[in-house]
Short mmCIF file of C-alpha atoms in Angstrom, two decimals:
data_model
loop_
_atom_site.label_atom_id
_atom_site.label_comp_id
_atom_site.label_asym_id
_atom_site.label_seq_id
_atom_site.Cartn_x
_atom_site.Cartn_y
_atom_site.Cartn_z
CA MET V 18 -106.92 32.64 9.55
CA ALA V 19 -108.48 29.37 8.50
CA ASP V 20 -105.54 28.56 6.21
CA PHE V 21 -103.05 29.22 9.00
CA LEU V 22 -104.81 26.75 11.32
CA LYS V 23 -104.87 24.13 8.61
CA ASN V 24 -101.17 24.39 8.16
CA ILE V 25 -100.54 23.88 11.88
CA ILE V 26 -102.80 20.84 12.32
CA GLY V 27 -101.67 19.36 8.96
CA GLY V 28 -104.90 19.82 7.29
CA SER V 29 -103.45 20.88 3.95
CA LYS V 30 -101.29 18.59 1.77
CA SER V 31 -98.71 19.58 -0.76
CA SER V 32 -99.70 19.30 -4.29
CA ALA V 33 -98.18 16.45 -6.27
CA THR V 34 -97.54 18.73 -9.19
CA PRO V 35 -94.38 20.84 -8.71
CA VAL V 36 -94.75 24.53 -8.85
CA PRO V 37 -92.99 25.93 -11.82
CA SER V 38 -89.77 27.72 -10.89
CA ALA V 39 -89.19 31.20 -11.87
CA ASP V 40 -85.65 30.21 -13.08
CA SER V 41 -85.99 28.84 -16.60
CA ASP V 42 -82.36 27.54 -16.72
CA PHE V 43 -83.22 24.43 -14.62
CA ALA V 44 -86.52 23.70 -16.28
CA ASP V 45 -85.05 20.61 -18.07
CA PHE V 46 -84.11 18.95 -14.71
CA ALA V 47 -87.42 19.48 -13.04
CA ASP V 48 -88.86 16.15 -14.22
CA ALA V 49 -85.62 14.12 -13.59
CA PRO V 50 -86.06 11.16 -11.19
CA SER V 51 -84.22 11.19 -7.86
CA PRO V 52 -80.90 9.21 -7.84
CA SER V 53 -80.80 5.89 -6.03
CA PRO V 54 -77.57 4.31 -4.50
CA VAL V 55 -75.86 1.48 -6.41
CA PRO V 56 -74.80 -1.50 -4.28
CA PHE V 57 -70.91 -1.96 -3.98
CA GLU V 58 -69.47 -5.14 -5.43
CA PRO V 59 -65.70 -5.76 -4.75
CA ALA V 60 -63.52 -6.67 -7.71
CA ALA V 61 -62.00 -10.09 -7.97
CA GLY V 62 -58.73 -10.45 -5.99
CA SER V 63 -59.09 -7.09 -4.19
CA ALA V 64 -59.05 -6.65 -0.39
CA THR V 65 -62.10 -5.66 1.59
CA LEU V 66 -62.61 -4.16 5.03
CA GLY V 67 -63.18 -7.57 6.51
CA GLY V 68 -59.86 -8.94 5.19
CA PRO V 69 -58.53 -10.43 1.96
CA ALA V 70 -61.09 -11.34 -0.56
CA PRO V 71 -61.41 -15.01 -1.25
CA THR V 72 -59.41 -16.17 -4.24
CA SER V 73 -59.30 -19.25 -6.26
CA VAL V 74 -55.38 -19.24 -6.56
CA PRO V 75 -53.97 -22.00 -4.26
CA TYR V 76 -50.91 -21.54 -1.90
CA THR V 77 -47.62 -22.62 -3.58
CA LYS V 78 -43.89 -22.96 -2.66
CA TRP V 79 -43.14 -19.66 -4.43
CA TYR V 80 -43.71 -17.93 -1.11
CA ASN V 81 -40.58 -19.61 0.48
CA ILE V 82 -37.49 -17.33 0.27
CA HIS V 83 -35.16 -20.22 -0.54
CA GLU V 84 -37.42 -21.07 -3.45
CA ARG V 85 -37.45 -17.52 -4.82
CA TYR V 86 -33.63 -16.83 -4.56
CA SER V 87 -30.45 -18.73 -5.36
CA LEU V 88 -26.76 -18.24 -4.52
CA SER V 89 -26.13 -16.60 -7.88
CA ASP V 90 -28.32 -13.70 -6.79
CA PHE V 91 -25.80 -12.90 -3.99
CA ARG V 92 -22.65 -13.08 -6.10
CA GLY V 93 -21.63 -9.45 -5.41
CA GLU V 94 -22.07 -9.80 -1.67
CA GLY V 95 -20.13 -13.05 -1.73
CA ILE V 96 -17.18 -11.42 -3.51
CA ILE V 97 -17.11 -8.59 -0.94
CA LEU V 98 -17.20 -11.03 1.97
CA ALA V 99 -14.45 -13.14 0.40
CA ILE V 100 -12.20 -10.07 -0.03
CA ILE V 101 -12.81 -9.04 3.58
CA ALA V 102 -12.00 -12.57 4.76
CA VAL V 103 -8.76 -12.60 2.76
CA ILE V 104 -7.71 -9.18 4.13
CA PHE V 105 -8.36 -10.20 7.72
CA SER V 106 -6.60 -13.54 7.22
CA LEU V 107 -3.48 -11.90 5.74
CA HIS V 108 -3.49 -9.30 8.50
CA PHE V 109 -3.76 -11.97 11.20
CA ILE V 110 -1.12 -14.24 9.63
CA GLY V 111 1.32 -11.36 8.96
CA THR V 112 0.97 -10.05 12.51
CA ARG V 113 1.67 -13.48 13.95
CA LEU V 114 4.71 -13.94 11.70
CA ASN V 115 6.18 -10.60 12.84
CA ARG V 116 5.51 -11.45 16.46
CA ALA V 117 7.15 -14.86 16.05
CA LYS V 118 10.21 -13.28 14.40
CA SER V 119 10.65 -10.75 17.20
CA ARG V 120 10.29 -13.47 19.82
CA ALA V 121 12.91 -15.60 18.08
CA TRP V 122 15.34 -12.66 18.17
CA ILE V 123 14.85 -11.87 21.85
CA LYS V 124 15.08 -15.55 22.84
CA ALA V 125 18.45 -15.82 21.06
CA HIS V 126 19.89 -12.59 22.51
CA ALA V 127 18.28 -12.47 25.97
CA PRO V 128 21.17 -14.41 27.58
CA VAL V 129 23.68 -11.87 26.23
CA LEU V 130 21.65 -8.86 27.36
CA THR V 131 20.80 -10.18 30.82
CA SER V 132 24.42 -11.19 31.47
CA GLU V 133 25.79 -7.75 30.47
CA PHE V 134 23.14 -5.42 31.92
CA ALA V 135 21.46 -5.25 35.31
CA VAL V 136 18.11 -4.16 33.88
CA VAL V 137 16.72 -5.34 30.53
CA GLY V 138 13.29 -4.34 29.29
CA PHE V 139 10.95 -1.60 30.41
CA SER V 140 10.13 -2.88 33.89
CA GLY V 141 12.74 -0.61 35.50
CA THR V 142 13.82 -3.16 38.11
CA PRO V 143 16.23 -6.12 37.91
CA GLN V 144 14.37 -9.40 37.33
CA PRO V 145 16.76 -12.33 36.97
CA ASP V 146 14.19 -14.96 35.94
CA GLN V 147 12.14 -12.82 33.58
CA ILE V 148 10.56 -14.44 30.51
CA PRO V 149 12.46 -13.37 27.34
CA GLU V 150 9.27 -12.39 25.49
CA LYS V 151 8.50 -9.80 28.18
CA LEU V 152 11.80 -8.04 27.54
CA LEU V 153 10.48 -6.85 24.16
CA LYS V 154 7.77 -4.23 23.66
CA ALA V 155 5.64 -3.88 20.52
CA LYS V 156 5.59 -0.26 19.33
CA SER V 157 3.50 -1.17 16.27
CA LEU V 158 2.66 -4.22 14.16
CA PHE V 159 6.11 -4.09 12.55
CA GLU V 160 8.28 -2.33 15.18
CA TYR V 161 9.53 -3.79 18.45
CA ALA V 162 11.90 -2.29 21.00
CA THR V 163 13.83 -3.14 24.12
CA TYR V 164 15.99 -1.21 26.58
CA ALA V 165 18.97 -2.09 28.73
CA THR V 166 20.85 -0.24 31.46
CA GLY V 167 23.00 -0.89 34.51
CA ARG V 168 26.48 -1.56 33.14
CA GLN V 169 29.92 -0.06 33.60
CA ASN V 170 30.90 2.50 30.93
CA VAL V 171 27.38 2.38 29.42
CA ALA V 172 24.56 4.71 30.43
CA PHE V 173 21.91 2.72 28.51
CA MET V 174 21.25 0.94 25.22
CA ASP V 175 18.26 1.13 22.88
CA VAL V 176 17.38 -1.68 20.48
CA LYS V 177 14.76 -1.41 17.74
CA LEU V 178 13.53 -4.20 15.48
CA SER V 179 12.04 -3.03 12.16
CA LEU V 180 10.23 -5.82 10.33
CA LYS V 181 8.48 -6.12 7.00
CA LYS V 182 4.82 -5.17 6.86
CA ARG V 183 3.71 -8.75 6.38
CA PHE V 184 0.21 -7.84 7.52
CA ASN V 185 -0.14 -5.61 4.43
CA PRO V 186 1.21 -7.43 1.33
CA ILE V 187 0.00 -4.67 -1.00
CA MET V 188 2.07 -2.02 0.77
CA THR V 189 5.07 -4.36 0.86
CA PHE V 190 4.77 -4.92 -2.89
CA ILE V 191 4.53 -1.17 -3.56
CA GLU V 192 7.61 -0.46 -1.42
CA THR V 193 9.56 -3.23 -3.18
CA VAL V 194 8.70 -1.87 -6.63
CA ALA V 195 9.51 1.71 -5.58
CA ALA V 196 12.90 0.60 -4.21
CA PHE V 197 13.64 -1.15 -7.50
CA PHE V 198 13.09 2.00 -9.57
CA PHE V 199 14.15 4.74 -7.11
CA ASP V 200 17.27 4.76 -4.93
CA SER V 201 15.62 7.07 -2.41
CA PHE V 202 13.23 4.28 -1.36
CA GLY V 203 14.63 1.46 0.75
CA ALA V 204 13.54 -2.10 0.09
CA PRO V 205 11.49 -3.60 2.93
CA GLU V 206 13.63 -5.82 5.13
CA ASP V 207 13.89 -7.19 8.64
CA SER V 208 16.61 -5.39 10.58
CA VAL V 209 17.91 -4.57 14.06
CA GLU V 210 19.32 -1.19 15.09
CA ALA V 211 21.10 -0.90 18.43
CA THR V 212 22.46 2.33 19.92
CA ILE V 213 24.75 2.54 22.96
CA TYR V 214 25.04 5.80 24.93
CA PRO V 215 28.41 5.70 26.80
CA PHE V 216 28.94 7.46 30.11
CA ASP V 217 32.06 9.20 28.77
CA GLY V 218 33.00 10.37 32.25
CA LYS V 219 29.55 11.81 33.05
CA GLU V 220 28.42 9.30 35.66
CA ALA V 221 27.92 12.09 38.22
CA GLN V 222 25.36 13.76 35.95
CA ILE V 223 23.53 10.57 34.99
CA VAL V 224 23.69 8.10 37.88
CA PRO V 225 21.18 9.06 40.62
CA ALA V 226 22.29 9.60 44.19
CA LEU V 227 21.50 6.11 45.46
CA PRO V 228 23.42 3.73 47.73
CA GLY V 229 26.30 2.31 45.74
CA ALA V 230 26.34 5.10 43.16
CA ALA V 231 29.48 6.61 44.75
CA GLU V 232 31.48 3.65 43.45
CA LEU V 233 30.57 4.61 39.90
CA ARG V 234 31.32 8.29 40.46
CA SER V 235 34.82 7.46 41.59
CA LYS V 236 35.52 5.97 38.19
CA ASP V 237 34.37 8.92 36.08
CA SER V 238 37.78 9.53 34.55
CA LYS V 239 38.14 5.89 33.47
CA SER V 240 35.02 5.80 31.27
CA SER V 241 35.93 8.71 29.00
CA PHE V 242 37.67 8.36 25.63
CA ASP V 243 38.75 10.62 22.77
CA GLY V 244 36.20 11.79 20.21
CA PHE V 245 36.37 10.57 16.61
CA VAL V 246 34.30 8.93 13.87
CA TRP V 247 35.09 5.35 12.90
CA ALA V 248 32.96 2.76 11.12
CA ILE V 249 32.95 -0.65 9.49
CA VAL V 250 30.41 -0.65 6.69
CA ASN V 251 28.96 -3.10 4.22
CA LYS V 252 29.96 -1.74 0.80
CA ASP V 253 26.37 -2.05 -0.40
CA LYS V 254 25.37 0.53 2.26
CA MET V 255 28.40 2.83 1.95
CA LYS V 256 26.94 5.29 -0.58
CA GLN V 257 23.64 5.52 1.27
CA LEU V 258 25.39 6.19 4.59
CA ARG V 259 27.53 8.98 3.11
CA GLU V 260 24.38 10.67 1.81
CA GLU V 261 22.24 10.22 4.92
CA ARG V 262 24.75 10.64 7.77
CA TYR V 263 26.94 13.68 8.28
CA ASP V 264 29.30 11.97 10.72
CA VAL V 265 30.25 9.24 8.24
CA SER V 266 30.65 11.73 5.39
CA ILE V 267 33.72 13.35 7.04
CA THR V 268 35.70 10.07 7.02
CA PHE V 269 37.77 8.45 4.28
CA THR V 270 37.43 4.87 3.11
CA LYS V 271 40.13 2.21 3.12
CA ASP V 272 39.92 -1.58 2.82
CA ASN V 273 41.50 -3.74 5.48
CA SER V 274 42.91 -7.25 5.14
CA LYS V 275 41.21 -8.38 8.37
CA LEU V 276 37.76 -7.79 6.89
CA PRO V 277 35.94 -9.71 4.15
CA ILE V 278 35.94 -8.21 0.67
CA TRP V 279 32.36 -6.93 0.97
CA ALA V 280 33.20 -4.76 4.05
CA THR V 281 35.39 -1.68 4.38
CA VAL V 282 36.62 0.77 7.04
CA MET V 283 35.60 4.43 7.18
CA SER V 284 37.86 6.37 9.54
CA GLU V 285 39.40 9.75 10.26
CA SER V 286 42.79 8.27 11.10
CA ALA V 287 44.68 5.04 10.44
CA GLU V 288 45.75 4.93 14.08
CA VAL V 289 42.11 4.79 15.16
CA THR V 290 41.58 1.79 12.87
CA GLU V 291 44.58 -0.03 14.31
CA THR V 292 43.22 0.47 17.81
CA LEU V 293 39.58 -0.49 17.23
CA LEU V 294 39.71 -3.18 14.55
CA THR V 295 40.56 -6.20 16.69
CA ASN V 296 40.69 -9.81 15.55
CA GLU V 297 37.63 -10.64 17.63
CA LEU V 298 35.58 -7.92 15.93
CA ALA V 299 36.76 -8.97 12.47
CA SER V 300 35.85 -12.58 13.25
CA ALA V 301 32.36 -11.59 14.47
CA ILE V 302 31.74 -9.60 11.27
CA LYS V 303 32.91 -12.48 9.07
CA LYS V 304 30.65 -14.85 10.94
CA ALA V 305 27.67 -12.50 10.55
CA GLY V 306 28.19 -12.45 6.78
CA ASP V 307 26.50 -10.04 4.41
CA LEU V 308 23.63 -9.57 6.88
CA PHE V 309 25.91 -7.06 8.62
CA ASP V 310 25.23 -3.44 7.60
CA TYR V 311 27.42 -1.20 9.74
CA LEU V 312 29.11 -0.56 13.08
CA ILE V 313 29.76 3.13 13.83
CA VAL V 314 31.55 4.86 16.69
CA SER V 315 30.86 8.59 16.46
CA ASP V 316 30.94 11.81 18.42
CA GLN V 317 29.30 13.87 15.66
CA PRO V 318 25.58 14.33 14.89
CA VAL V 319 23.81 12.31 12.22
CA ASP V 320 22.47 15.46 10.54
CA LYS V 321 24.84 18.23 9.49
CA PRO V 322 24.93 20.88 12.22
CA THR V 323 23.62 24.32 11.33
CA LYS V 324 23.96 25.93 14.78
CA MET V 325 26.82 26.13 17.26
CA ASP V 326 24.86 24.15 19.87
CA GLU V 327 24.65 21.21 17.47
CA THR V 328 28.45 20.95 17.16
CA ILE V 329 28.87 19.82 20.78
CA PRO V 330 30.28 16.25 20.66
CA ARG V 331 27.86 13.52 21.78
CA LYS V 332 29.39 10.07 21.69
CA ARG V 333 27.30 7.20 20.38
CA ILE V 334 27.88 3.65 19.13
CA TYR V 335 25.59 2.26 16.42
CA LEU V 336 25.05 -1.27 15.12
CA ARG V 337 22.72 -2.45 12.37
CA TYR V 338 22.24 -5.83 10.75
CA ARG V 339 19.46 -7.68 8.96
CA LEU V 340 17.61 -10.66 10.39
CA PRO V 341 17.95 -14.09 8.76
CA SER V 342 14.84 -15.65 7.27
CA SER V 343 15.59 -18.92 9.08
CA ASN V 344 15.48 -17.26 12.55
CA ASN V 345 18.86 -18.86 13.32
CA TYR V 346 20.99 -16.34 15.22
CA ASP V 347 24.01 -18.47 16.05
CA ASP V 348 26.17 -16.41 13.66
CA LEU V 349 24.83 -13.03 14.81
CA THR V 350 24.91 -13.41 18.58
CA PRO V 351 28.74 -12.93 18.80
CA LEU V 352 28.39 -9.62 16.95
CA LEU V 353 25.92 -8.19 19.48
CA SER V 354 27.99 -9.58 22.35
CA TYR V 355 31.10 -7.75 21.12
CA PHE V 356 29.07 -4.61 20.41
CA VAL V 357 27.97 -4.43 24.05
CA ARG V 358 31.61 -4.68 25.20
CA ILE V 359 32.99 -2.01 22.82
CA PRO V 360 32.66 0.80 25.45
CA ASP V 361 35.08 -1.12 27.68
CA HIS V 362 37.64 -1.27 24.88
CA LEU V 363 37.13 2.42 24.08
CA ALA V 364 37.55 3.49 27.71
CA SER V 365 40.80 1.55 28.02
CA SER V 366 42.41 2.05 24.57
CA ALA V 367 40.84 4.96 22.67
CA HIS V 368 43.34 7.57 23.83
CA PHE V 369 45.46 8.83 20.93
CA ARG V 370 48.49 10.98 20.36
CA PRO V 371 48.04 14.78 20.18
CA GLU V 372 49.00 14.74 16.48
CA VAL V 373 46.14 12.38 15.68
CA LEU V 374 43.66 14.44 17.70
CA ARG V 375 44.76 17.67 15.97
CA LYS V 376 44.11 16.08 12.59
CA ILE V 377 40.67 14.92 13.72
CA LYS V 378 39.89 18.29 15.31
CA SER V 379 40.82 20.22 12.14
CA VAL V 380 37.80 18.85 10.27
CA ARG V 381 35.46 19.86 13.08
CA ASP V 382 37.03 23.32 13.33
CA GLU V 383 36.50 23.86 9.62
CA ASN V 384 32.84 23.04 9.96
CA ILE V 385 32.55 25.30 13.00
CA LYS V 386 34.08 28.15 11.00
CA GLN V 387 31.53 27.62 8.23
CA ILE V 388 28.70 27.70 10.77
CA GLN V 389 30.09 30.86 12.37
CA LYS V 390 30.47 32.53 8.98
CA ALA V 391 26.91 31.61 8.01
CA ALA V 392 25.67 32.96 11.35
CA GLU V 393 27.61 36.22 10.89
CA ASP V 394 26.28 36.61 7.34
CA GLU V 395 22.76 36.07 8.59
CA LYS V 396 23.21 38.68 11.33
CA ALA V 397 24.71 41.12 8.80
CA GLU V 398 21.70 40.64 6.54
CA GLU V 399 19.39 41.28 9.48
CA ARG V 400 21.28 44.46 10.40
CA GLN V 401 21.22 45.67 6.80
CA ALA V 402 17.49 44.96 6.56
CA GLU V 403 16.95 46.92 9.79
CA ARG V 404 18.93 49.87 8.40
CA ASP V 405 16.94 49.75 5.16
CA ARG V 406 13.66 49.76 7.10
CA ALA V 407 14.80 52.75 9.20
CA LYS V 408 15.98 54.61 6.10
CA LYS V 409 12.69 53.96 4.32
CA ALA V 410 10.69 55.10 7.37
CA LYS V 411 12.71 58.34 7.51
CA ARG V 412 12.26 58.94 3.77
CA ASP V 413 8.48 58.34 4.01
CA ALA V 414 8.22 60.74 6.95
CA GLU V 415 10.09 63.47 5.06
CA LEU V 416 7.98 62.91 1.96
CA ASN V 417 4.69 63.08 3.85
CA ALA V 418 5.73 66.36 5.47
CA LEU V 419 6.03 68.11 2.06
CA ASP V 420 3.29 69.57 -0.07
CA ALA V 421 2.42 68.21 -3.52
CA LYS V 422 4.87 70.42 -5.45
CA ALA V 423 7.75 69.66 -3.07
CA GLN V 424 6.93 65.95 -3.18
CA LYS V 425 7.19 65.98 -6.98
CA LYS V 426 10.63 67.63 -6.81
CA PHE V 427 11.71 65.13 -4.11
CA LEU V 428 10.73 62.14 -6.26
CA GLU V 429 12.49 63.63 -9.31
CA ARG V 430 15.72 64.01 -7.32
CA GLU V 431 15.48 60.39 -6.18
CA ARG V 432 14.96 59.24 -9.75
CA GLU V 433 18.01 61.21 -10.91
CA LYS V 434 20.16 59.67 -8.16
CA GLU V 435 19.08 56.14 -9.15
CA LEU V 436 19.90 56.88 -12.80
CA ARG V 437 23.37 58.15 -11.86
CA LYS V 438 24.01 55.06 -9.71
CA SER V 439 22.96 52.69 -12.48
CA ALA V 440 25.14 54.56 -14.99
CA LYS V 441 28.16 54.26 -12.68
CA LYS V 442 27.55 50.51 -12.26
CA GLN V 443 27.39 50.00 -16.02
CA THR V 444 30.62 52.01 -16.47
CA VAL V 445 32.46 49.92 -13.87
CA ARG V 446 31.28 46.65 -15.45
CA ALA V 447 32.41 47.81 -18.90
#
């Protein structure tokens, strides 16, 4: 009891000498001194919690970016930027050149178009003082188009300008090289293609029921003309046209003294040539020079018809010529002017003798017969295939209705029949 009270009031003190532990494994560490903390000393040049440690290195110009780098370090980036700048410059310059070329064409031919047609361009309403540039519409960076309507004997006319891809010199170079080695590739060039769609006596179906339209309907019979294929072609384009156009392929070629030596006539009848090849047309072609490609009057499709619906005559007039590099159209304007007036000449003069029309019609009838024969052969093949399918279905049904032994006999009989048929065929061939 006395010891317990001493412990409570602190009367007893612990002995300075440690009591030996019962575990002998830690006896060697019993007399080891207690560890004491070592003060922290930061290394030279290292950061501390209070901020960067003081250093003896002074501040130099090495820390300025223009002192650490030079232009030679950005050589790759500079080359990339230069290439991009060149591409954008060529694109911008090429686009402007194409736009300037199209504007030069429409400025030279706008007086002809506006004097011959009531409506020119895509506005849809007559505008007598319209700016020539607004008559042309850009379909792409190298294609421009215009439209004209409102003329006697002509339903409407489409004009398309196809220019070189000046905004992409690499593509132009590839197309030029491909055209040099392969005939199937055309060399890039600036050209105009115009197509006239004559009324051909169908004003009542085309002209809307508006005030004044009755005057046109009363002249339906005067705008029609006989169907035929006739063309004046640059000899450099003659082979290509025969391969690409069906309508021109049915004509025969004959030179004419009125035309220059580099041009020829492709016609179905000599009487057609005498009627259409006027002195004014021959003069316009001579004046245009070798930029002229072709002038075609046709009632046949461009692609060879494969169905009866495609053999229905649809009369069209085509003109194509290349643009001069000088943008001087004084020699080409008369050609387009005469081209616009060709429907008037056709409506008044293109009516031929029955003998001529029978000769022209014979070629079309031959093609129609070939189409009909091909259609009949196709229908016969379909009927035969249907009979074969029905016969096979009947044979399969009969075979499935038999048991295994009867099926074996059935197949043996079929095999014997096939052997007899093949033997007969070999005997007949011998």
